């Protein structure tokens, strides 16, 4: 049998093994792994390269409504293009419901934004902001059945924060439908109190964003989310964990046998709150929530990944332009960090940062790298084994890496819609040079060869991790 493509001579790594072999691809899927696979329409020479499952970034925001006058820097085209250059073959952004909106309509609108625009595959999480009877009783269960099998709830942010009662109601629906609940854990009232106090003291620069949401704000909410989930026996994923105290809350819950999972992100490994102290408004480039912390917190996030407390390493890509009145600069008439949109770009730099700082510096193995950036995302969100691994029958979603390539991260190298990268100047070794989606290159030798529409929407199965303990 002739294959469509054979990737020859590379070193393959999965979440469990590293081995040298060739990959035969037919009809967009991996058809064979082995030596001397025979003929193919195209042979891709991967000698000296690592051949890894394409990254899956399961925490990304694109084309999401923001505060009035603020516009997100990426739509589906630019966001998925950046993802492809960063070695990803799939990303999972959020369809965000605003108060009063029908969840079904939100999902329809989000599809319309994505259709025909994507360079890599996408699937959607939901964000539940209006937990009405209709949403919880009808729309949400129906959407879970239709393949939207995970949703995020916020414990902070004006217009998004749910009360504890609402959290419990939403979690109950998740339990009944076996959807996975993702929790943004920060204490809203504490943040409001601290923000008011900082503003009254004239502390209005971006650097005070970090002071407005210190570690106890995140630890308390993490503890509370876990407690609420325990009350009704529902699994939860605590997203974007930034520090030891929150990480230890998750570890303790896991040790007690609860199904509590964790995610961390690049900003908590390589940035600190000092980055928010830039001159003038430069600090706004690093405003995200939770904020980057300190060196000890970075170490805790590494330990969380090394010890399996965190299953996921995602970007929380949430890009705004810096030098733009619709972006990071405080809008006219507004006076403090409170008005700086929260979120930073990162979908293109997530993998090189973890590869270099993690695998390159001996903190994690190559197999842990694959698990944290691809396989665990597929397993967590109902995509495995179609996605997230290199195995016969899986989609041929593959990133070819030059493990020796030295790169200084800079905005000039980026392919998204933002005008800055918070990781400017960071030196990494190892870079994804080609990205193949379902057997076809999207990026080849660092050139874009794919087009909008190559990426498709992928409905998901229910997460096996979302089954309650007592099911
Ligand atoms: O600051 C952040 N993380 N913005 C993105 C939205 C979120 O909370 O994930
Ligand atoms: Zn969040
Ligand atoms: Zn996010």
Short mmCIF file of C-alpha atoms and ligand atoms in Angstrom, two decimals:
data_model
loop_
_atom_site.label_atom_id
_atom_site.label_comp_id
_atom_site.label_asym_id
_atom_site.label_seq_id
_atom_site.Cartn_x
_atom_site.Cartn_y
_atom_site.Cartn_z
CA UNK A 1 0.00 0.00 0.00
CA UNK A 2 1.26 3.46 -0.83
CA UNK A 3 0.85 6.01 1.91
CA UNK A 4 -0.01 9.63 1.27
CA UNK A 5 3.00 10.65 3.34
CA UNK A 6 5.80 9.01 5.26
CA UNK A 7 7.66 10.98 7.91
CA UNK A 8 11.03 9.29 7.90
CA UNK A 9 13.99 9.18 10.24
CA UNK A 10 12.69 11.22 13.16
CA UNK A 11 12.62 10.50 16.86
CA UNK A 12 9.05 10.15 18.07
CA UNK A 13 7.93 10.96 21.58
CA UNK A 14 4.55 10.25 23.10
CA UNK A 15 3.38 10.73 26.67
CA UNK A 16 4.88 7.35 27.55
CA UNK A 17 7.69 6.47 25.13
CA UNK A 18 10.47 7.84 22.96
CA UNK A 19 11.51 5.78 19.94
CA UNK A 20 12.91 6.04 16.44
CA UNK A 21 10.54 5.01 13.68
CA UNK A 22 8.78 6.20 10.56
CA UNK A 23 5.15 7.30 10.37
CA UNK A 24 2.90 6.28 7.47
CA UNK A 25 -0.04 8.61 6.94
CA UNK A 26 -3.13 7.94 4.83
CA UNK A 27 -6.41 9.82 4.65
CA UNK A 28 -5.29 12.26 7.32
CA UNK A 29 -4.66 9.57 9.91
CA UNK A 30 -1.68 7.65 11.14
CA UNK A 31 -1.83 4.34 9.29
CA UNK A 32 1.45 2.72 10.33
CA UNK A 33 4.42 3.11 12.63
CA UNK A 34 7.55 1.15 11.78
CA UNK A 35 10.62 0.77 9.63
CA UNK A 36 10.81 0.30 5.87
CA UNK A 37 7.19 1.33 5.43
CA UNK A 38 7.50 1.32 1.65
CA UNK A 39 6.26 3.94 -0.79
CA UNK A 40 4.40 7.19 -0.35
CA UNK A 41 3.39 10.11 -2.51
CA UNK A 42 5.60 12.25 -0.31
CA UNK A 43 8.52 11.49 1.98
CA UNK A 44 9.25 14.00 4.73
CA UNK A 45 12.81 13.84 5.98
CA UNK A 46 12.80 14.21 9.78
CA UNK A 47 16.36 13.12 10.49
CA UNK A 48 17.75 15.02 13.46
CA UNK A 49 14.27 16.18 14.41
CA UNK A 50 11.78 15.32 17.13
CA UNK A 51 8.37 14.25 15.92
CA UNK A 52 5.75 15.01 18.57
CA UNK A 53 1.97 15.06 18.78
CA UNK A 54 0.74 18.50 17.76
CA UNK A 55 0.18 20.65 20.79
CA UNK A 56 -3.35 21.06 22.10
CA UNK A 57 -3.88 24.35 23.89
CA UNK A 58 -7.04 23.84 25.89
CA UNK A 59 -7.21 27.34 27.38
CA UNK A 60 -7.37 30.08 24.76
CA UNK A 61 -9.51 33.19 24.28
CA UNK A 62 -10.13 34.59 20.80
CA UNK A 63 -12.92 36.75 19.35
CA UNK A 64 -14.33 37.10 22.83
CA UNK A 65 -16.39 40.16 23.80
CA UNK A 66 -14.53 42.40 26.27
CA UNK A 67 -15.36 45.59 28.15
CA UNK A 68 -16.92 48.42 26.09
CA UNK A 69 -14.31 49.95 23.77
CA UNK A 70 -11.87 47.07 24.21
CA UNK A 71 -11.23 44.60 21.39
CA UNK A 72 -9.43 41.29 21.61
CA UNK A 73 -6.37 41.18 19.36
CA UNK A 74 -7.03 37.75 17.85
CA UNK A 75 -9.88 36.37 15.84
CA UNK A 76 -10.01 32.72 14.81
CA UNK A 77 -7.78 33.29 11.78
CA UNK A 78 -4.93 35.07 13.54
CA UNK A 79 -5.24 33.01 16.73
CA UNK A 80 -5.12 29.65 14.99
CA UNK A 81 -2.31 30.86 12.70
CA UNK A 82 -0.22 31.77 15.74
CA UNK A 83 -1.13 28.43 17.29
CA UNK A 84 0.11 26.56 14.21
CA UNK A 85 3.43 28.42 14.21
CA UNK A 86 3.75 27.49 17.86
CA UNK A 87 3.51 23.75 17.11
CA UNK A 88 -0.17 23.35 17.93
CA UNK A 89 -2.72 21.45 15.89
CA UNK A 90 -5.72 22.21 18.06
CA UNK A 91 -6.94 24.85 20.46
CA UNK A 92 -10.00 25.17 22.66
CA UNK A 93 -11.32 28.72 23.03
CA UNK A 94 -14.35 29.80 25.02
CA UNK A 95 -17.84 30.70 23.80
CA UNK A 96 -18.68 33.34 26.39
CA UNK A 97 -22.22 33.97 27.51
CA UNK A 98 -23.04 37.47 28.73
CA UNK A 99 -25.91 38.21 31.09
CA UNK A 100 -29.27 37.79 29.40
CA UNK A 101 -27.92 35.84 26.44
CA UNK A 102 -29.11 32.45 25.29
CA UNK A 103 -26.26 29.98 25.54
CA UNK A 104 -27.39 28.25 22.36
CA UNK A 105 -27.29 31.55 20.47
CA UNK A 106 -23.83 32.34 21.88
CA UNK A 107 -22.56 29.02 20.55
CA UNK A 108 -24.14 29.64 17.13
CA UNK A 109 -22.53 33.08 16.95
CA UNK A 110 -19.17 31.66 17.96
CA UNK A 111 -19.38 29.02 15.24
CA UNK A 112 -20.10 31.76 12.73
CA UNK A 113 -16.92 33.53 13.79
CA UNK A 114 -14.86 30.35 13.44
CA UNK A 115 -16.33 28.83 10.29
CA UNK A 116 -13.86 28.80 7.42
CA UNK A 117 -11.32 30.85 9.40
CA UNK A 118 -9.20 28.32 11.24
CA UNK A 119 -5.70 27.07 10.41
CA UNK A 120 -5.83 24.36 13.10
CA UNK A 121 -8.69 22.40 14.60
CA UNK A 122 -10.82 23.96 17.31
CA UNK A 123 -13.42 22.93 19.83
CA UNK A 124 -15.28 25.17 22.26
CA UNK A 125 -15.67 25.34 26.00
CA UNK A 126 -18.63 27.37 27.26
CA UNK A 127 -18.51 30.18 29.82
CA UNK A 128 -21.60 30.32 32.01
CA UNK A 129 -22.26 33.87 33.22
CA UNK A 130 -26.03 33.76 33.56
CA UNK A 131 -27.07 30.65 35.44
CA UNK A 132 -30.82 30.98 34.88
CA UNK A 133 -33.28 28.11 35.16
CA UNK A 134 -33.61 27.98 31.39
CA UNK A 135 -29.85 27.88 30.87
CA UNK A 136 -29.27 25.23 33.52
CA UNK A 137 -32.43 23.22 32.91
CA UNK A 138 -32.48 23.13 29.12
CA UNK A 139 -29.70 24.80 27.18
CA UNK A 140 -26.68 23.52 29.06
CA UNK A 141 -27.67 19.82 29.18
CA UNK A 142 -28.57 19.93 25.48
CA UNK A 143 -25.26 21.57 24.58
CA UNK A 144 -23.28 19.03 26.61
CA UNK A 145 -25.05 16.31 24.64
CA UNK A 146 -24.07 18.06 21.43
CA UNK A 147 -20.35 17.87 22.24
CA UNK A 148 -19.73 21.05 24.27
CA UNK A 149 -18.63 18.93 27.19
CA UNK A 150 -16.81 21.42 29.38
CA UNK A 151 -17.50 24.88 30.70
CA UNK A 152 -15.83 27.55 32.75
CA UNK A 153 -17.22 29.43 35.70
CA UNK A 154 -15.71 32.57 37.21
CA UNK A 155 -15.49 33.44 40.89
CA UNK A 156 -14.45 36.98 39.96
CA UNK A 157 -14.91 39.68 37.28
CA UNK A 158 -17.80 42.11 36.97
CA UNK A 159 -20.62 40.51 35.01
CA UNK A 160 -19.10 37.04 35.14
CA UNK A 161 -18.65 36.14 38.82
CA UNK A 162 -21.09 33.52 40.09
CA UNK A 163 -22.26 33.40 43.69
CA UNK A 164 -21.60 30.24 45.67
CA UNK A 165 -25.25 29.29 45.18
CA UNK A 166 -24.94 29.72 41.43
CA UNK A 167 -21.72 27.72 41.44
CA UNK A 168 -23.50 24.89 43.22
CA UNK A 169 -26.38 24.98 40.76
CA UNK A 170 -24.03 24.92 37.78
CA UNK A 171 -21.92 22.17 39.31
CA UNK A 172 -25.06 20.08 39.86
CA UNK A 173 -25.83 20.24 36.15
CA UNK A 174 -22.26 19.24 35.40
CA UNK A 175 -22.64 16.26 37.68
CA UNK A 176 -25.87 15.18 36.02
CA UNK A 177 -24.53 15.60 32.49
CA UNK A 178 -20.92 14.55 33.10
CA UNK A 179 -19.52 17.84 31.88
CA UNK A 180 -16.17 19.05 33.20
CA UNK A 181 -16.27 22.30 35.19
CA UNK A 182 -13.30 24.64 34.83
CA UNK A 183 -12.98 27.16 37.65
CA UNK A 184 -11.35 30.59 37.67
CA UNK A 185 -10.62 30.78 41.38
CA UNK A 186 -10.18 34.29 42.78
CA UNK A 187 -12.28 35.96 45.50
CA UNK A 188 -14.25 38.75 43.81
CA UNK A 189 -15.21 40.72 46.94
CA UNK A 190 -11.65 40.63 48.26
CA UNK A 191 -10.36 41.96 44.94
CA UNK A 192 -12.95 44.74 44.94
CA UNK A 193 -12.05 45.70 48.51
CA UNK A 194 -8.30 45.76 47.79
CA UNK A 195 -8.76 47.60 44.47
CA UNK A 196 -10.83 50.35 46.12
CA UNK A 197 -8.25 50.71 48.87
CA UNK A 198 -5.34 50.92 46.41
CA UNK A 199 -7.15 53.51 44.31
CA UNK A 200 -7.95 55.63 47.36
CA UNK A 201 -4.24 55.58 48.21
CA UNK A 202 -3.38 56.79 44.69
CA UNK A 203 -1.85 53.44 43.77
CA UNK A 204 -3.26 53.26 40.28
CA UNK A 205 -0.38 52.10 38.04
CA UNK A 206 -0.51 48.64 36.39
CA UNK A 207 1.89 47.23 38.98
CA UNK A 208 -0.87 47.47 41.60
CA UNK A 209 -2.90 44.94 39.66
CA UNK A 210 -0.78 42.30 41.42
CA UNK A 211 -1.40 43.88 44.84
CA UNK A 212 -5.14 43.85 44.17
CA UNK A 213 -5.24 40.05 43.86
CA UNK A 214 -2.53 38.57 46.14
CA UNK A 215 -2.07 34.88 46.83
CA UNK A 216 -4.70 34.55 49.62
CA UNK A 217 -7.35 35.76 47.16
CA UNK A 218 -6.55 32.80 44.91
CA UNK A 219 -5.96 30.30 47.73
CA UNK A 220 -9.28 31.06 49.41
CA UNK A 221 -11.26 30.74 46.19
CA UNK A 222 -9.44 27.54 45.26
CA UNK A 223 -10.30 26.07 48.65
CA UNK A 224 -13.92 27.20 48.33
CA UNK A 225 -14.33 25.84 44.81
CA UNK A 226 -12.98 22.49 45.97
CA UNK A 227 -15.32 22.48 48.96
CA UNK A 228 -18.35 23.29 46.82
CA UNK A 229 -17.41 20.56 44.34
CA UNK A 230 -16.93 18.08 47.18
CA UNK A 231 -20.40 18.86 48.55
CA UNK A 232 -22.02 17.60 45.39
CA UNK A 233 -19.34 15.15 44.29
CA UNK A 234 -18.41 16.71 40.98
CA UNK A 235 -14.94 16.74 39.38
CA UNK A 236 -13.43 20.19 38.69
CA UNK A 237 -10.41 21.62 36.89
CA UNK A 238 -8.82 24.62 38.62
CA UNK A 239 -7.37 26.64 35.77
CA UNK A 240 -4.36 28.97 35.62
CA UNK A 241 -2.91 28.19 39.04
CA UNK A 242 -0.14 30.65 39.91
CA UNK A 243 1.38 29.75 43.27
CA UNK A 244 2.21 27.18 45.93
CA UNK A 245 -0.73 27.77 48.26
CA UNK A 246 -3.32 27.17 45.55
CA UNK A 247 -1.30 24.22 44.23
CA UNK A 248 -1.20 22.68 47.73
CA UNK A 249 -4.97 23.07 48.05
CA UNK A 250 -5.33 20.99 44.89
CA UNK A 251 -2.77 18.44 46.04
CA UNK A 252 -4.54 18.03 49.38
CA UNK A 253 -7.85 17.49 47.60
CA UNK A 254 -6.26 14.89 45.33
CA UNK A 255 -4.73 13.13 48.34
CA UNK A 256 -8.19 12.96 49.87
CA UNK A 257 -9.37 11.18 46.76
CA UNK A 258 -11.31 14.06 45.24
CA UNK A 259 -11.39 14.50 41.50
CA UNK A 260 -9.76 17.89 41.45
CA UNK A 261 -7.43 18.66 38.57
CA UNK A 262 -5.05 21.54 37.95
CA UNK A 263 -3.64 23.63 35.15
CA UNK A 264 -0.77 26.11 35.06
CA UNK A 265 0.57 28.42 32.36
CA UNK A 266 3.83 29.92 31.03
CA UNK A 267 3.30 33.26 32.75
CA UNK A 268 3.60 31.54 36.12
CA UNK A 269 6.90 29.92 35.17
CA UNK A 270 8.87 32.77 33.61
CA UNK A 271 7.22 36.08 34.61
CA UNK A 272 6.95 37.70 38.04
CA UNK A 273 5.03 40.61 39.51
CA UNK A 274 8.19 42.70 38.93
CA UNK A 275 7.33 42.64 35.23
CA UNK A 276 4.25 44.71 36.03
CA UNK A 277 6.50 47.52 37.26
CA UNK A 278 7.49 48.70 33.77
CA UNK A 279 7.86 52.43 33.11
CA UNK A 280 4.75 54.40 32.23
CA UNK A 281 2.15 51.88 31.10
CA UNK A 282 4.58 49.10 30.07
CA UNK A 283 3.47 47.04 33.04
CA UNK A 284 0.05 46.72 31.42
CA UNK A 285 1.60 44.23 29.01
CA UNK A 286 1.71 41.73 31.87
CA UNK A 287 -1.70 42.34 33.42
CA UNK A 288 -3.43 39.00 33.64
CA UNK A 289 -5.32 37.18 36.35
CA UNK A 290 -4.15 35.61 38.51
CA UNK A 291 -1.06 37.83 38.20
CA UNK A 292 2.47 36.45 37.84
CA UNK A 293 3.92 36.06 41.36
CA UNK A 294 7.54 35.47 42.46
CA UNK A 295 10.40 32.98 42.11
CA UNK A 296 9.03 30.73 44.88
CA UNK A 297 5.69 30.56 43.13
CA UNK A 298 7.41 29.66 39.87
CA UNK A 299 9.15 26.81 41.66
CA UNK A 300 5.81 25.61 43.04
CA UNK A 301 4.31 25.55 39.56
CA UNK A 302 7.22 23.45 38.34
CA UNK A 303 6.69 21.05 41.23
CA UNK A 304 2.99 20.91 40.42
CA UNK A 305 3.81 19.70 36.94
CA UNK A 306 6.66 17.40 37.95
CA UNK A 307 4.57 15.69 40.61
CA UNK A 308 1.39 15.37 38.58
CA UNK A 309 -0.71 17.82 40.62
CA UNK A 310 -1.17 19.76 37.39
CA UNK A 311 -2.20 17.67 34.39
CA UNK A 312 -2.31 20.59 31.99
CA UNK A 313 0.01 23.30 30.79
CA UNK A 314 -2.02 25.80 28.75
CA UNK A 315 -1.35 29.32 27.54
CA UNK A 316 -4.48 31.18 28.74
CA UNK A 317 -3.85 33.13 25.53
CA UNK A 318 -6.02 36.24 25.91
CA UNK A 319 -4.42 38.84 23.66
CA UNK A 320 -4.90 42.59 23.54
CA UNK A 321 -2.81 45.06 21.65
CA UNK A 322 -0.62 47.35 23.75
CA UNK A 323 -0.23 50.49 21.66
CA UNK A 324 -3.89 50.79 20.87
CA UNK A 325 -6.78 52.71 22.44
CA UNK A 326 -8.84 49.50 22.20
CA UNK A 327 -6.14 47.55 24.02
CA UNK A 328 -4.01 47.68 27.12
CA UNK A 329 -3.74 51.44 27.67
CA UNK A 330 -6.07 52.81 30.32
CA UNK A 331 -9.02 54.31 28.43
CA UNK A 332 -9.52 58.11 28.46
CA UNK A 333 -11.47 59.20 31.51
CA UNK A 334 -10.49 56.08 33.45
CA UNK A 335 -7.89 56.28 36.14
CA UNK A 336 -6.44 52.98 37.27
CA UNK A 337 -5.16 49.46 36.58
CA UNK A 338 -8.76 48.35 37.19
CA UNK A 339 -9.51 49.27 33.57
CA UNK A 340 -6.63 47.45 31.91
CA UNK A 341 -8.05 44.41 30.13
CA UNK A 342 -6.87 41.20 31.77
CA UNK A 343 -4.98 38.74 29.63
CA UNK A 344 -1.79 38.29 27.63
CA UNK A 345 -0.84 36.56 24.37
CA UNK A 346 0.89 33.18 24.59
CA UNK A 347 -0.47 30.52 22.24
CA UNK A 348 2.62 30.68 20.01
CA UNK A 349 5.20 30.66 22.79
CA UNK A 350 3.67 28.11 25.20
CA UNK A 351 5.42 25.08 23.74
CA UNK A 352 8.91 26.52 23.14
CA UNK A 353 8.99 27.95 26.68
CA UNK A 354 8.10 24.64 28.31
CA UNK A 355 10.32 22.66 25.95
CA UNK A 356 13.35 24.81 26.71
CA UNK A 357 12.79 25.66 30.38
CA UNK A 358 11.33 22.26 31.20
CA UNK A 359 12.76 19.51 29.05
CA UNK A 360 15.88 21.46 28.00
CA UNK A 361 16.84 22.27 31.58
CA UNK A 362 16.07 18.79 32.91
CA UNK A 363 13.03 19.76 34.95
CA UNK A 364 10.66 17.44 33.07
CA UNK A 365 11.15 14.55 30.65
CA UNK A 366 10.25 14.76 26.99
CA UNK A 367 7.33 12.43 27.69
CA UNK A 368 6.07 14.70 30.46
CA UNK A 369 6.34 17.58 28.00
CA UNK A 370 4.10 15.73 25.54
CA UNK A 371 1.64 14.76 28.27
CA UNK A 372 1.40 18.29 29.67
CA UNK A 373 1.00 19.99 26.30
CA UNK A 374 -1.01 17.53 24.20
CA UNK A 375 -2.02 14.10 25.51
CA UNK A 376 -3.52 15.18 28.83
CA UNK A 377 -5.53 17.90 27.09
CA UNK A 378 -7.03 15.32 24.75
CA UNK A 379 -7.76 12.95 27.64
CA UNK A 380 -9.20 15.67 29.84
CA UNK A 381 -11.52 17.14 27.24
CA UNK A 382 -12.89 14.10 25.43
CA UNK A 383 -10.64 14.05 22.37
CA UNK A 384 -8.43 11.04 23.03
CA UNK A 385 -7.17 8.99 21.17
CA UNK A 386 -8.30 10.82 18.02
CA UNK A 387 -6.11 13.71 19.18
CA UNK A 388 -3.09 14.11 21.43
CA UNK A 389 -0.92 11.14 20.55
CA UNK A 390 1.02 9.40 17.82
CA UNK A 391 -0.67 6.03 17.38
CA UNK A 392 -2.16 4.05 14.54
CA UNK A 393 -5.68 5.36 13.93
CA UNK A 394 -5.11 8.79 15.48
CA UNK A 395 -5.37 11.95 13.42
CA UNK A 396 -1.99 12.76 11.89
CA UNK A 397 -1.62 15.92 13.98
CA UNK A 398 2.11 16.28 14.27
CA UNK A 399 4.71 18.90 15.15
CA UNK A 400 8.26 18.47 13.90
CA UNK A 401 10.76 20.09 16.23
CA UNK A 402 14.34 21.18 15.78
CA UNK A 403 15.55 20.48 19.31
CA UNK A 404 18.75 22.48 18.81
CA UNK A 405 17.35 25.62 17.27
CA UNK A 406 18.21 28.66 19.42
CA UNK A 407 15.67 31.45 19.34
CA UNK A 408 15.32 34.72 21.21
CA UNK A 409 11.59 35.24 21.50
CA UNK A 410 10.56 38.54 19.97
CA UNK A 411 7.41 40.13 18.61
CA UNK A 412 9.00 40.16 15.15
CA UNK A 413 8.73 36.36 15.12
CA UNK A 414 5.09 36.19 16.19
CA UNK A 415 2.10 35.52 13.93
CA UNK A 416 -0.88 36.57 16.02
CA UNK A 417 -2.83 39.81 16.21
CA UNK A 418 -1.15 41.40 19.21
CA UNK A 419 1.63 43.98 18.87
CA UNK A 420 3.80 42.64 21.68
CA UNK A 421 4.82 39.43 23.39
CA UNK A 422 5.23 39.37 27.17
CA UNK A 423 8.06 36.90 26.61
CA UNK A 424 10.22 39.34 24.59
CA UNK A 425 13.92 38.60 24.97
CA UNK A 426 13.60 35.15 26.53
CA UNK A 427 16.13 32.77 24.97
CA UNK A 428 14.95 29.25 24.21
CA UNK A 429 16.53 26.19 22.68
CA UNK A 430 14.19 24.05 20.59
CA UNK A 431 11.52 25.27 18.22
CA UNK A 432 8.67 23.69 16.23
CA UNK A 433 9.65 24.05 12.58
CA UNK A 434 6.72 22.30 10.89
CA UNK A 435 3.13 21.63 11.93
CA UNK A 436 0.98 19.05 10.20
CA UNK A 437 -2.80 18.93 10.66
CA UNK A 438 -4.55 15.69 9.71
CA UNK A 439 -1.66 14.77 7.41
CA UNK A 440 -1.26 18.14 5.69
CA UNK A 441 1.29 20.80 6.52
CA UNK A 442 -0.04 24.06 7.88
CA UNK A 443 3.44 25.37 8.61
CA UNK A 444 6.38 23.87 6.77
CA UNK A 445 9.96 24.82 7.56
CA UNK A 446 8.62 27.88 9.37
CA UNK A 447 6.59 29.05 6.36
CA UNK A 448 2.81 29.22 6.33
CA UNK A 449 1.47 26.78 3.74
CA UNK A 450 -2.00 26.20 5.15
CA UNK A 451 -5.03 28.39 4.66
CA UNK A 452 -8.05 29.48 6.66
CA UNK A 453 -10.54 26.65 6.64
CA UNK A 454 -7.93 23.89 6.91
CA UNK A 455 -8.81 23.71 10.58
CA UNK A 456 -12.22 22.37 11.51
CA UNK A 457 -14.52 22.36 14.50
CA UNK A 458 -14.28 19.09 16.43
CA UNK A 459 -17.20 18.01 18.68
CA UNK A 460 -16.04 16.25 21.81
CA UNK A 461 -16.95 13.18 23.82
CA UNK A 462 -17.68 13.54 27.49
CA UNK A 463 -14.55 13.74 29.58
CA UNK A 464 -13.73 10.44 31.26
CA UNK A 465 -12.31 12.57 34.07
CA UNK A 466 -15.72 14.17 34.68
CA UNK A 467 -17.43 11.05 36.06
CA UNK A 468 -18.35 11.64 39.71
CA UNK A 469 -16.60 9.45 42.29
CA UNK A 470 -19.80 7.74 43.28
CA UNK A 471 -21.11 7.17 39.74
O1 LIG B 1 -6.20 37.51 32.70
C1 LIG B 1 -6.71 36.55 32.17
N1 LIG B 1 -6.38 35.34 32.53
N2 LIG B 1 -7.60 36.74 31.22
C2 LIG B 1 -8.24 35.73 30.52
C3 LIG B 1 -9.53 35.37 31.10
C4 LIG B 1 -9.33 34.34 32.15
O2 LIG B 1 -9.63 34.61 33.28
O3 LIG B 1 -8.89 33.25 31.85
ZN1 LIG B 2 -9.74 32.67 34.06
ZN1 LIG B 3 -8.43 32.25 30.45
#
